[in-house]
Amino acid sequence: MNDLKIRENEEKNAVLGGVLYLVGTPIGNMADISERAIKVLGEVDFIAAEDTRVSGLMLARLGIKKPLINYFEHNKKEKGDEIAARLLGGESCALVTDAGMPAISDPGADMVSLCAEKGIPVSVIPGPCAAVTALALSGLDTRKFVFEGFLPMPNKQRKEALIDIKTEKKTMIIYEAPHRLKRTLDELLANLGDRKIALCRELTKLNEEVIRTSLSGAVKLYEEKDPRGEYVLVIEGANDKTDNFWLDMSVEEHVEYYLTLGMSKNDAMKAAAKDRGVGKSEIYAQIMKKD
Ligand code: SAM
């Protein structure tokens, strides 16, 4: 690197007052913290953290002592205003979350938009992000993808989200907590039909694991054991194969397929009729002929 480049980089890495620094932190492996992240965390006036205990432990391991304030989902309005006021007053702030890139499935995005509104400069020190890390490991098509984050919990929104992603052609990335994994896999299988999935677990940690299977395979797997650790689900997008998985099936096999997913006979016939573009009565008549 020539002298000019080195100077430009040093200038870029200077920590300036009045700037919010989004600092990416490891998603499980402390060795993934970057040199720039350590520098910025060590030089800012204060650090806003999703959980001060979690970030306090990380800072202690790095030997960094800085004033820490909480900034999380339920105080983001008041704390956001307080942080913005301090930035406008000339202080520098690093925003960190429990793990990974701030603003990805955590309240960091609101802080960035508040800064944008108030004309406060924001700079980024990128770090690992569970979504992209999982996608890279998934073995699925990485050219086009959508990040769904956590599926919504309220029934109505959840149903809508599941209907929405059924026809999504791009590879989908979903975050999930272990205690909700079984339910989510069941719902994905029932709504999307069987397709490829990579369950990416405990990424960058000692027990890192990628299970490349199908949605029905995943459901079966967790009938036998309990999910443990943090998960990212990477799911194949809709394509001719996933849409027309039933083409080689007889009508009976098609209905049977939905029955094995836990649907009632009526719903299974409706689902098969919808796939085939015929009325339910036609499916019913076919089945009765055989019975
Ligand atoms: N901001 C973070 C990022 O950049 O990935 C994500 C925060 S979100 C609140 C937490 C979710 O990310 C977890 O429930 C899990 O789905 C996923 N996650 C975080 N770390 C992970 C890891 N090491 N392995 C697998 N999934 C992880």
Coordinates of C-alpha atoms and ligand atoms in Angstrom, one line a residue:
M1 CA 0.0 0.0 0.0
N2 CA 1.4 3.4 -0.8
D3 CA 1.7 6.3 1.7
L4 CA -1.4 8.1 0.3
K5 CA -3.6 5.0 0.7
I6 CA -2.3 4.4 4.2
R7 CA -3.1 8.1 5.2
E8 CA -6.6 7.8 3.6
N9 CA -7.3 4.6 5.6
E10 CA -6.1 6.2 8.8
E11 CA -8.3 9.2 8.2
K12 CA -11.3 6.9 7.4
N13 CA -10.6 5.1 10.7
A14 CA -10.5 8.2 12.8
V15 CA -13.3 8.3 15.4
L16 CA -15.1 11.6 15.1
G17 CA -17.4 13.5 17.4
G18 CA -21.1 13.8 16.4
V19 CA -21.0 10.4 14.5
L20 CA -23.0 7.3 15.3
Y21 CA -20.9 4.2 14.6
L22 CA -22.8 0.9 13.9
V23 CA -20.4 -1.7 15.1
G24 CA -20.8 -5.3 14.0
T25 CA -19.9 -7.8 16.8
P26 CA -19.4 -11.6 16.7
I27 CA -22.3 -14.0 16.4
G28 CA -20.7 -16.5 18.8
N29 CA -17.0 -16.6 18.2
M30 CA -15.1 -13.8 19.8
A31 CA -12.2 -14.2 17.3
D32 CA -14.5 -12.7 14.7
I33 CA -14.3 -9.2 16.2
S34 CA -12.5 -6.8 13.8
E35 CA -9.5 -4.6 14.4
R36 CA -11.7 -1.6 13.4
A37 CA -14.5 -2.6 15.8
I38 CA -12.0 -2.8 18.7
K39 CA -10.6 0.6 17.8
V40 CA -14.0 2.3 17.5
L41 CA -15.3 0.7 20.7
G42 CA -12.2 1.9 22.5
E43 CA -12.4 5.5 21.2
V44 CA -16.0 6.5 21.2
D45 CA -17.4 8.6 24.1
F46 CA -20.1 6.1 24.9
I47 CA -21.6 2.8 23.7
A48 CA -25.4 2.1 23.3
A49 CA -26.1 -1.6 23.7
E50 CA -29.1 -3.8 23.3
D51 CA -28.2 -5.5 26.6
T52 CA -25.5 -3.8 28.7
R53 CA -24.7 -7.1 30.5
V54 CA -24.0 -9.0 27.3
S55 CA -22.0 -6.2 25.7
G56 CA -20.3 -5.5 29.1
L57 CA -18.9 -9.0 29.1
M58 CA -17.6 -8.6 25.5
L59 CA -16.0 -5.2 26.3
A60 CA -14.4 -6.7 29.5
R61 CA -12.8 -9.5 27.3
L62 CA -11.5 -6.8 25.0
G63 CA -10.2 -4.8 28.0
I64 CA -12.4 -1.8 27.0
K65 CA -14.0 0.4 29.7
K66 CA -16.6 2.8 28.3
P67 CA -19.9 4.3 29.6
L68 CA -22.7 2.0 28.5
I69 CA -26.3 2.8 28.0
N70 CA -29.3 0.6 27.2
Y71 CA -31.0 0.9 23.8
F72 CA -33.5 -1.8 23.1
E73 CA -37.0 -2.5 21.7
H74 CA -39.0 -1.1 24.6
N75 CA -37.0 2.0 25.4
K76 CA -36.0 2.9 21.8
K77 CA -38.1 6.1 21.6
E78 CA -36.8 7.9 24.7
K79 CA -33.3 6.5 24.5
G80 CA -33.2 7.2 20.7
D81 CA -33.9 10.9 21.4
E82 CA -31.3 11.0 24.2
I83 CA -28.6 9.4 22.0
A84 CA -29.5 11.8 19.1
A85 CA -29.2 14.8 21.5
R86 CA -25.8 13.7 22.7
L87 CA -24.6 13.1 19.1
L88 CA -25.9 16.6 18.2
G89 CA -23.9 17.9 21.2
G90 CA -20.7 16.6 19.6
E91 CA -20.2 13.2 21.4
S92 CA -19.5 10.0 19.4
C93 CA -21.5 6.8 20.0
A94 CA -21.0 3.2 19.0
L95 CA -24.2 1.2 18.7
V96 CA -23.9 -2.6 19.3
T97 CA -26.4 -5.4 19.7
D98 CA -26.2 -8.7 21.5
A99 CA -24.7 -10.3 18.4
G100 CA -24.0 -9.5 14.8
M101 CA -24.9 -6.5 12.7
P102 CA -26.9 -3.8 14.4
A103 CA -30.1 -2.9 12.5
I104 CA -30.7 -6.5 11.3
S105 CA -33.7 -7.9 13.2
D106 CA -33.0 -5.6 16.2
P107 CA -33.9 -1.9 17.0
G108 CA -30.7 -0.5 15.5
A109 CA -32.6 0.3 12.3
D110 CA -34.8 2.8 14.1
M111 CA -31.7 4.6 15.5
V112 CA -30.2 4.9 12.0
S113 CA -33.5 6.3 10.6
L114 CA -33.7 8.8 13.5
C115 CA -30.1 9.9 12.7
A116 CA -31.0 10.2 9.0
E117 CA -34.0 12.4 10.0
K118 CA -31.9 14.7 12.1
G119 CA -28.9 14.9 9.7
I120 CA -26.6 13.0 12.1
P121 CA -23.8 11.1 10.2
V122 CA -23.8 7.4 10.6
S123 CA -20.8 5.2 9.8
V124 CA -20.5 1.4 9.8
I125 CA -17.9 -1.1 11.0
P126 CA -19.3 -4.3 9.4
G127 CA -19.2 -7.6 11.2
P128 CA -20.8 -11.0 10.9
C129 CA -24.5 -11.3 10.2
A130 CA -26.2 -14.6 10.9
A131 CA -28.4 -14.4 7.8
V132 CA -25.7 -14.0 5.3
T133 CA -23.4 -16.4 7.1
A134 CA -26.2 -19.1 6.9
L135 CA -27.0 -18.3 3.3
A136 CA -23.4 -18.8 2.3
L137 CA -23.3 -22.2 4.1
S138 CA -26.7 -23.4 2.9
G139 CA -25.8 -24.9 -0.4
L140 CA -28.9 -23.3 -1.8
D141 CA -29.2 -20.7 -4.6
T142 CA -27.4 -17.6 -3.3
R143 CA -27.9 -15.4 -6.3
K144 CA -31.3 -14.0 -5.2
F145 CA -32.6 -14.1 -1.7
V146 CA -35.1 -12.5 0.7
F147 CA -34.5 -12.0 4.4
E148 CA -37.7 -12.6 6.4
G149 CA -36.2 -12.2 9.8
F150 CA -38.5 -13.7 12.5
L151 CA -41.9 -14.7 11.2
P152 CA -44.6 -12.6 13.0
M153 CA -46.2 -14.2 16.1
P154 CA -49.8 -12.9 16.0
N155 CA -51.9 -15.5 14.2
K156 CA -53.3 -13.3 11.5
Q157 CA -50.0 -11.8 10.4
R158 CA -48.3 -15.1 10.6
K159 CA -50.8 -16.7 8.3
E160 CA -50.4 -13.8 5.9
A161 CA -46.6 -14.1 6.0
L162 CA -46.8 -17.9 5.3
I163 CA -49.2 -17.3 2.3
D164 CA -46.8 -14.6 1.1
I165 CA -43.7 -16.7 1.1
K166 CA -45.4 -19.7 -0.5
T167 CA -45.0 -18.1 -3.9
E168 CA -41.6 -16.5 -3.2
K169 CA -39.2 -17.6 -5.9
K170 CA -36.0 -16.4 -4.2
T171 CA -34.2 -18.3 -1.5
M172 CA -35.7 -17.3 1.9
I173 CA -33.8 -16.7 5.2
I174 CA -35.7 -16.9 8.4
Y175 CA -34.5 -16.5 12.0
E176 CA -36.0 -18.8 14.7
A177 CA -35.6 -19.4 18.4
P178 CA -35.2 -23.1 19.4
H179 CA -38.4 -23.3 21.5
R180 CA -40.4 -22.2 18.4
L181 CA -38.6 -24.2 15.8
K182 CA -40.8 -27.3 15.7
R183 CA -44.0 -25.2 15.3
T184 CA -42.4 -23.1 12.5
L185 CA -41.2 -26.2 10.6
D186 CA -44.6 -27.8 10.8
E187 CA -46.2 -24.6 9.5
L188 CA -43.7 -24.1 6.7
L189 CA -44.2 -27.7 5.5
A190 CA -48.0 -27.4 5.6
N191 CA -48.0 -24.1 3.8
L192 CA -45.1 -24.3 1.4
G193 CA -45.2 -28.0 0.6
D194 CA -42.0 -30.1 0.8
R195 CA -38.8 -28.4 -0.3
K196 CA -35.1 -28.1 0.5
I197 CA -34.1 -26.4 3.7
A198 CA -30.7 -25.8 5.4
L199 CA -31.0 -25.5 9.2
C200 CA -27.9 -23.5 10.2
R201 CA -27.3 -23.9 13.9
E202 CA -24.9 -22.3 16.3
L203 CA -22.9 -20.6 13.6
T204 CA -19.2 -19.9 14.3
K205 CA -19.5 -21.7 17.7
L206 CA -18.1 -25.0 18.9
N207 CA -21.3 -26.9 17.9
E208 CA -21.8 -25.2 14.5
E209 CA -24.0 -27.5 12.3
V210 CA -25.7 -27.3 9.0
I211 CA -28.4 -29.8 8.3
R212 CA -29.3 -29.8 4.6
T213 CA -32.5 -31.7 4.2
S214 CA -36.1 -31.2 3.2
L215 CA -38.9 -29.6 5.2
S216 CA -40.5 -33.0 5.8
G217 CA -37.1 -34.4 6.8
A218 CA -36.6 -31.5 9.2
V219 CA -40.0 -32.1 10.8
K220 CA -39.2 -35.8 11.2
L221 CA -35.8 -35.1 12.7
Y222 CA -37.2 -32.9 15.4
E223 CA -39.9 -35.4 16.3
E224 CA -37.0 -37.4 17.7
K225 CA -34.9 -34.7 19.4
D226 CA -35.3 -31.2 20.8
P227 CA -33.9 -28.2 19.0
R228 CA -31.0 -26.6 20.8
G229 CA -29.1 -23.3 20.2
E230 CA -29.7 -20.5 17.7
Y231 CA -31.0 -21.3 14.2
V232 CA -31.2 -19.7 10.8
L233 CA -33.5 -21.4 8.3
V234 CA -32.6 -21.1 4.6
I235 CA -35.4 -22.4 2.4
E236 CA -35.5 -23.1 -1.3
G237 CA -37.7 -20.6 -3.2
A238 CA -40.8 -21.7 -5.2
N239 CA -40.0 -23.1 -8.7
D240 CA -41.5 -25.5 -11.2
K241 CA -40.3 -28.5 -9.1
T242 CA -41.7 -27.2 -5.8
D243 CA -45.0 -26.0 -7.4
N244 CA -45.6 -29.2 -9.3
F245 CA -44.3 -31.8 -6.9
W246 CA -47.6 -33.6 -7.3
L247 CA -47.3 -34.2 -11.1
D248 CA -46.2 -37.8 -10.7
M249 CA -48.8 -38.6 -8.0
S250 CA -52.2 -40.1 -8.5
V251 CA -55.1 -38.1 -7.0
E252 CA -55.2 -40.5 -4.1
E253 CA -51.4 -40.1 -3.5
H254 CA -51.8 -36.4 -3.7
V255 CA -54.5 -36.3 -1.1
E256 CA -52.6 -38.8 1.0
Y257 CA -49.6 -36.5 0.9
Y258 CA -51.5 -33.6 2.5
L259 CA -53.0 -36.0 5.0
T260 CA -49.5 -37.0 6.2
L261 CA -48.9 -33.3 6.8
G262 CA -51.6 -33.4 9.4
M263 CA -54.5 -31.9 7.3
S264 CA -58.1 -33.0 7.7
K265 CA -59.5 -35.1 4.8
N266 CA -61.6 -32.1 3.7
D267 CA -58.6 -29.7 3.7
A268 CA -56.4 -32.3 2.0
M269 CA -58.9 -32.6 -0.9
K270 CA -59.2 -28.9 -1.1
A271 CA -55.4 -28.4 -1.3
A272 CA -55.1 -31.2 -3.9
A273 CA -57.9 -29.6 -6.0
K274 CA -56.2 -26.2 -5.8
D275 CA -52.8 -27.6 -7.0
R276 CA -54.6 -29.3 -9.9
G277 CA -56.8 -26.4 -10.8
V278 CA -60.0 -28.4 -10.4
G279 CA -63.0 -28.3 -8.1
K280 CA -63.0 -30.2 -4.8
S281 CA -65.9 -32.3 -6.0
E282 CA -63.8 -33.7 -8.8
I283 CA -61.2 -34.9 -6.3
Y284 CA -63.9 -36.3 -4.1
A285 CA -65.5 -38.2 -7.0
Q286 CA -62.1 -39.7 -8.0
I287 CA -61.5 -40.9 -4.4
M288 CA -65.0 -42.3 -4.1
K289 CA -64.5 -44.2 -7.3
K290 CA -61.5 -46.0 -5.7
D291 CA -63.1 -46.5 -2.3
Ligands
SAM1 N1 -28.3 -8.7 14.3 C1 -28.1 -10.1 14.3 C2 -27.4 -10.5 13.0 O1 -26.8 -9.7 12.4 O2 -27.5 -11.7 12.6 C3 -29.4 -10.9 14.5 C4 -30.2 -10.6 15.8 S1 -31.6 -11.5 16.0 C5 -32.2 -10.7 17.4 C6 -31.1 -13.0 16.7 C7 -31.3 -14.2 15.8 O3 -30.2 -14.3 14.9 C8 -31.3 -15.6 16.5 O4 -32.6 -15.9 17.1 C9 -30.9 -16.6 15.4 O5 -32.0 -16.8 14.6 C10 -29.9 -15.7 14.6 N2 -28.5 -16.0 15.1 C11 -27.7 -15.1 15.8 N3 -26.5 -15.7 16.0 C12 -26.6 -17.0 15.5 C13 -25.7 -18.0 15.4 N4 -24.5 -18.0 15.9 N5 -26.1 -19.2 14.7 C14 -27.3 -19.3 14.2 N6 -28.2 -18.3 14.3 C15 -27.9 -17.1 14.9

